[in-house]
Amino acid sequence: MTAPLVLGIETSCDETGAGLVRGHDLLADSVASSVAEHARFGGVVPEVASRAHLEAMVATVDRALAAAGVKLAEVDGIAVTAGPGLAGALLVGVCAAKAYALALDKPLYAVNHLAAHIAVDQLEHGPLPRPAVALLVSGGHSSLLLVPDVAGEVLPLGATIDDAAGEAYDKVARLLGMPFPGGPPVDAAARGGDGSAIAFPRGKYRDDTFDFSFSGLKTAVARWVETRREAGLPVPVADVAASFQEAVADVLTRKAVTACHAHGVMNLIIGGGVAANSRLRALASERCEAAGIALRVPRPGLCTDNGAMVAALGAELMARGVTPSPLDVAADSALPVTEVVAGLS
Ligand code: KG4
Ligand code: ZN
């Protein structure tokens, strides 16, 4: 019997994503991003994102179907991000998914965005190891999770208490005169710099919780740059970028490895937009190897928000016979990470 074909829809932030997955096979991944429309504001503007989702939704799904060479009628189930994310943006995807599910008379899985970030790794590296620890770092979230089973049991270990890691990248980039989103240009600039040039603070790196804090680091970078400018000295952009990046990668990888040890877990999965970061990837692989932990990081295109990750989780849920969401399920901007499928309780 062939595995069910699942359409995944993602609209939690500024990417309108539609993906098609059968089992662990990715058939299509179509993404329309409104990031350029937010650039001049230096961050995502919720109303602008919602409108862009509305305009891109049907065309993005149609593009995914065409790329996969399948007809809408062949889809066996619909998965959509129910939360967490921007309320108005989520609403567009959830309404679209309900319409597809109703029109096709197929099950609807309103799923958790963070669980989808983990499940996507199955498309690249096969079945997820159980249990695993997941580090999810993006513009909207920085979470450390214990994942006994992505289809049913995802437990929070820690999260950022202020800025998300990606948000810190975006703010430091702005300070250094780089465009939004700031991750890629800071990463690129850092390649030419020395990560040990400036000893920026490591935030909550020494405490014994698995929470993160990046607001102090961001302020320290701002102060350091301002002091140089006020003294009429040039700002060594590459060294600032590399030293900031080293602080972020150090804290994230250290906490992730400690979490693995604390829970006796030998598998770490990293996802989210910041997982595209070259230093984070290198340091994570170095530290995991030293600790005997197997590391899995999807390719950058699957780390950022996309529909394939939602389809990947939907396909897993369907294959396991998990109860679908009711058609009156609501988008929930603060959906708890423990709720993998929304609307079941
Ligand atoms: O997962 P994502 O596409 O969207 C959400 O925020 O959910 O992540 C976007 C974030 C942005 O803050 C961006 O600056 C960051 O990921 N990012 C990076 C890199 N590429 C993207 N941060 C560091 N290094 C990168 N290479
Ligand atoms: Zn995300």
XYZ file of C-alpha atoms and ligand atoms in Angstrom:
372
model
C 0.000 0.000 0.000
C 1.406 3.411 -0.882
C 1.693 5.942 1.934
C -0.873 8.765 1.996
C -0.146 11.941 0.030
C -0.279 14.985 2.317
C -0.496 18.664 1.398
C 1.142 20.894 4.034
C 0.364 24.591 4.384
C 2.506 27.034 6.373
C 1.655 30.705 7.026
C 2.863 31.390 10.583
C 5.217 34.254 9.712
C 6.258 35.781 6.379
C 6.585 32.636 4.247
C 3.587 31.200 2.427
C 4.564 27.548 2.062
C 2.892 24.607 0.351
C 4.560 21.200 0.389
C 3.622 17.733 -0.805
C 4.923 14.683 1.010
C 4.254 10.969 0.643
C 5.664 8.956 3.552
C 9.154 10.386 3.974
C 9.402 11.484 0.348
C 9.324 15.166 -0.501
C 7.485 15.630 -3.814
C 7.276 19.431 -3.899
C 8.062 22.435 -1.737
C 6.775 25.774 -2.957
C 7.477 28.943 -0.955
C 6.448 32.555 -1.584
C 8.094 34.980 0.827
C 6.969 38.518 1.661
C 10.346 39.251 3.283
C 11.169 42.012 0.771
C 8.006 43.896 1.766
C 9.167 43.929 5.407
C 12.792 44.880 4.737
C 12.323 48.635 5.054
C 10.674 48.164 8.475
C 13.568 46.022 9.769
C 11.180 43.264 10.888
C 8.032 41.397 9.883
C 4.880 43.574 9.865
C 1.972 41.230 10.768
C -0.705 42.953 8.652
C 1.552 43.049 5.596
C 2.352 39.345 6.063
C -1.336 38.368 6.353
C -2.262 40.199 3.157
C 0.655 38.644 1.299
C -0.433 35.150 2.440
C -3.926 35.798 1.157
C -2.600 36.831 -2.237
C -0.074 33.983 -2.525
C -2.013 31.086 -0.999
C -3.781 29.427 -3.937
C -0.958 30.092 -6.410
C 1.581 28.549 -4.011
C -0.510 25.383 -3.570
C -1.040 25.159 -7.349
C 2.713 25.514 -7.930
C 3.436 22.685 -5.484
C 0.864 20.420 -7.188
C 2.334 21.193 -10.610
C 5.901 20.573 -9.411
C 4.885 17.210 -7.911
C 2.867 16.311 -11.004
C -0.219 15.435 -8.943
C -3.820 16.641 -8.997
C -5.501 18.196 -5.976
C -8.009 15.311 -5.997
C -5.161 12.849 -5.363
C -4.305 14.441 -1.988
C -5.222 12.164 0.953
C -4.901 14.648 3.794
C -4.285 18.333 4.557
C -1.899 19.566 7.258
C -1.581 23.184 8.294
C 0.304 25.169 10.924
C -2.210 26.052 13.660
C 0.401 27.897 15.782
C 2.473 29.308 17.311
C 2.907 32.336 15.063
C 1.299 35.615 14.033
C -2.466 35.377 14.629
C -3.630 36.987 11.390
C -1.062 35.132 9.299
C -1.981 31.739 10.807
C -5.645 32.434 10.140
C -5.081 32.609 6.383
C -3.428 29.179 6.240
C -5.904 27.549 8.616
C -8.893 28.870 6.644
C -7.357 27.728 3.352
C -6.616 24.275 4.769
C -10.169 23.925 6.085
C -11.518 24.868 2.662
C -9.325 22.256 0.929
C -10.216 19.586 3.518
C -13.923 20.314 3.226
C -13.948 20.471 -0.562
C -11.938 17.238 -0.902
C -13.617 15.514 2.068
C -10.176 14.627 3.462
C -8.807 14.754 7.040
C -7.375 17.990 8.407
C -4.325 18.048 10.713
C -3.881 21.448 12.373
C -0.340 21.042 13.676
C 2.274 22.670 15.864
C 4.876 24.699 13.970
C 7.735 23.613 16.257
C 6.956 19.904 15.884
C 6.902 20.449 12.106
C 10.407 22.002 12.271
C 11.554 18.707 13.835
C 9.567 16.340 11.584
C 11.015 17.867 8.409
C 14.335 16.173 9.113
C 12.708 12.839 8.209
C 12.565 13.985 4.592
C 16.329 14.210 4.483
C 17.669 11.722 7.029
C 14.885 9.135 7.414
C 12.892 8.147 10.524
C 13.581 10.327 13.552
C 15.634 8.788 16.351
C 13.592 8.340 19.526
C 14.083 10.035 21.857
C 15.831 13.136 20.532
C 16.604 16.619 21.794
C 15.669 19.415 19.380
C 17.126 22.916 19.249
C 14.851 25.225 17.233
C 16.233 28.654 16.504
C 14.612 31.211 14.220
C 13.407 34.800 14.088
C 10.344 33.875 16.108
C 11.510 31.117 18.428
C 14.502 29.729 20.339
C 13.519 26.500 22.045
C 15.160 23.450 23.445
C 12.817 20.453 23.403
C 12.834 16.854 24.542
C 11.189 14.770 21.831
C 10.234 11.234 22.882
C 7.936 11.096 19.822
C 7.322 13.936 17.370
C 3.844 12.574 16.583
C 2.655 12.737 20.161
C 5.092 13.772 22.849
C 7.139 16.952 22.639
C 8.255 18.486 25.937
C 9.721 21.948 26.543
C 13.124 22.086 28.242
C 13.841 25.772 27.804
C 13.218 28.803 25.604
C 14.401 32.354 25.169
C 13.263 34.680 27.922
C 13.583 37.733 25.641
C 14.777 37.992 22.006
C 14.854 34.943 19.737
C 18.302 34.104 18.321
C 17.291 35.208 14.806
C 15.868 38.429 16.183
C 19.249 39.170 17.793
C 20.889 38.570 14.392
C 18.408 40.929 12.747
C 19.040 43.663 15.332
C 22.838 43.355 15.227
C 22.709 43.456 11.419
C 20.729 46.696 11.536
C 23.282 48.165 13.928
C 26.070 47.267 11.500
C 24.169 48.748 8.534
C 23.284 45.404 6.985
C 19.917 44.517 5.374
C 17.006 42.527 6.868
C 16.911 39.624 7.489
C 20.241 39.952 9.224
C 21.348 36.335 9.587
C 22.855 35.793 6.134
C 24.834 39.097 5.931
C 26.178 38.753 9.504
C 27.141 35.140 8.760
C 28.909 36.249 5.570
C 30.734 39.147 7.278
C 31.781 36.888 10.160
C 33.694 34.610 7.790
C 36.290 37.347 7.394
C 36.529 38.103 11.114
C 37.960 36.727 14.344
C 35.356 35.211 16.688
C 37.588 35.696 19.701
C 38.377 39.367 18.944
C 35.731 40.754 21.345
C 34.548 38.893 24.455
C 30.803 39.503 24.264
C 28.700 38.197 27.208
C 27.150 34.731 27.003
C 23.845 35.660 28.675
C 22.343 32.792 30.640
C 25.091 30.442 29.583
C 26.282 29.629 33.054
C 22.965 29.118 34.820
C 21.455 25.703 35.213
C 18.225 26.227 33.278
C 17.850 25.521 29.573
C 16.465 29.005 28.945
C 18.277 31.472 26.701
C 18.642 35.237 26.778
C 19.964 37.251 23.829
C 18.843 40.734 24.784
C 21.948 41.442 26.918
C 24.245 40.258 24.133
C 22.500 42.518 21.618
C 22.847 45.492 23.986
C 26.526 44.688 24.603
C 27.199 44.685 20.847
C 25.345 48.012 20.489
C 27.330 49.597 23.351
C 30.650 48.328 21.985
C 29.917 49.726 18.511
C 28.644 53.066 19.889
C 31.733 53.497 22.069
C 33.964 53.007 19.013
C 31.920 55.436 16.942
C 31.901 58.073 19.689
C 35.688 57.795 19.972
C 35.939 58.363 16.212
C 37.432 54.906 15.705
C 36.533 52.632 12.787
C 34.203 49.698 13.577
C 35.810 46.358 12.668
C 32.584 44.951 11.227
C 33.909 41.461 10.476
C 35.295 41.023 14.004
C 32.084 42.332 15.613
C 29.991 39.972 13.453
C 32.272 36.995 14.162
C 32.448 37.669 17.916
C 28.668 38.110 18.178
C 28.141 34.949 16.142
C 30.592 33.036 18.346
C 28.653 34.053 21.477
C 25.335 32.880 19.975
C 26.726 29.592 18.656
C 28.592 28.938 21.910
C 25.509 29.343 24.120
C 23.176 27.416 21.812
C 25.444 24.426 21.289
C 26.591 24.276 24.907
C 23.005 24.236 26.211
C 21.918 21.689 23.600
C 24.736 19.276 24.477
C 24.093 19.749 28.223
C 20.395 19.011 27.641
C 21.292 15.784 25.832
C 23.503 14.716 28.736
C 20.933 15.700 31.359
C 18.278 13.523 29.714
C 20.514 10.682 28.590
C 19.693 11.392 24.929
C 22.308 10.784 22.244
C 20.504 12.417 19.302
C 20.280 16.142 18.605
C 18.239 17.772 15.829
C 18.707 21.462 14.981
C 16.142 23.410 12.954
C 14.768 26.902 12.262
C 16.222 29.686 10.112
C 19.283 30.210 12.330
C 20.247 26.541 11.778
C 21.461 27.764 8.383
C 24.255 29.580 10.239
C 27.690 28.315 9.267
C 29.314 28.734 12.701
C 26.376 27.152 14.555
C 26.531 24.150 12.231
C 30.312 23.788 12.577
C 30.411 24.205 16.370
C 27.421 21.890 16.882
C 29.063 19.202 14.812
C 32.379 19.634 16.658
C 30.802 19.495 20.124
C 28.407 16.652 19.293
C 31.224 14.580 17.914
C 33.284 15.160 21.058
C 30.283 14.168 23.211
C 29.341 11.117 21.136
C 25.984 12.673 20.163
C 24.550 11.997 16.691
C 23.674 15.364 15.104
C 21.047 15.875 12.404
C 20.526 19.236 10.723
C 18.305 19.486 7.639
C 19.652 21.386 4.642
C 19.153 25.186 4.991
C 16.125 25.290 2.648
C 14.262 22.904 4.944
C 15.360 24.734 8.128
C 13.570 27.973 7.267
C 9.762 28.043 7.323
C 8.213 26.013 4.512
C 5.207 23.841 3.660
C 7.225 20.622 3.372
C 7.800 20.556 7.131
C 4.076 20.753 7.789
C 3.391 18.051 5.198
C 6.151 15.895 6.732
C 4.486 16.046 10.159
C 1.022 15.521 8.631
C 2.270 12.445 6.752
C 3.721 11.005 9.963
C 0.477 11.628 11.879
C -1.638 10.080 9.122
C 0.616 7.051 8.804
C 0.305 6.491 12.565
C -3.500 6.786 12.490
C -3.569 9.863 14.763
C -7.052 11.433 15.075
C -7.398 14.464 12.754
C -8.429 17.931 13.986
C -12.096 18.928 13.903
C -13.036 21.359 11.114
C -13.813 24.075 13.673
C -10.240 23.987 15.047
C -8.923 27.504 15.722
C -5.555 29.035 14.838
C -3.707 29.628 18.117
C -0.870 32.149 18.098
C 0.345 30.743 21.449
C -0.226 27.023 20.791
C 1.775 25.180 23.484
C 4.603 23.032 22.160
C 3.106 20.018 23.956
C 0.081 20.159 21.646
C 1.350 18.497 18.452
C -2.144 18.391 16.908
C -4.539 21.233 17.771
C -8.221 20.844 18.573
C -8.121 17.288 19.950
C -8.842 18.017 23.616
O 12.711 29.979 10.408
P 12.735 31.339 9.743
O 12.782 31.379 8.254
O 11.477 32.177 10.136
C 11.035 32.394 11.424
O 11.503 33.384 12.028
O 10.222 31.558 11.913
O 13.979 32.110 10.385
C 14.315 33.422 9.990
C 15.460 33.899 10.872
C 15.824 35.359 10.655
O 15.911 36.007 11.905
C 17.183 35.286 9.960
O 18.003 36.396 10.246
C 17.747 34.003 10.510
O 16.635 33.122 10.595
N 18.781 33.433 9.638
C 20.073 33.268 10.024
C 20.770 32.769 8.889
N 19.879 32.628 7.865
C 18.664 33.033 8.351
N 20.681 33.535 11.195
C 22.002 33.292 11.266
N 22.740 32.833 10.224
C 22.180 32.549 9.033
N 22.933 32.105 8.032
Zn 9.747 28.560 12.139
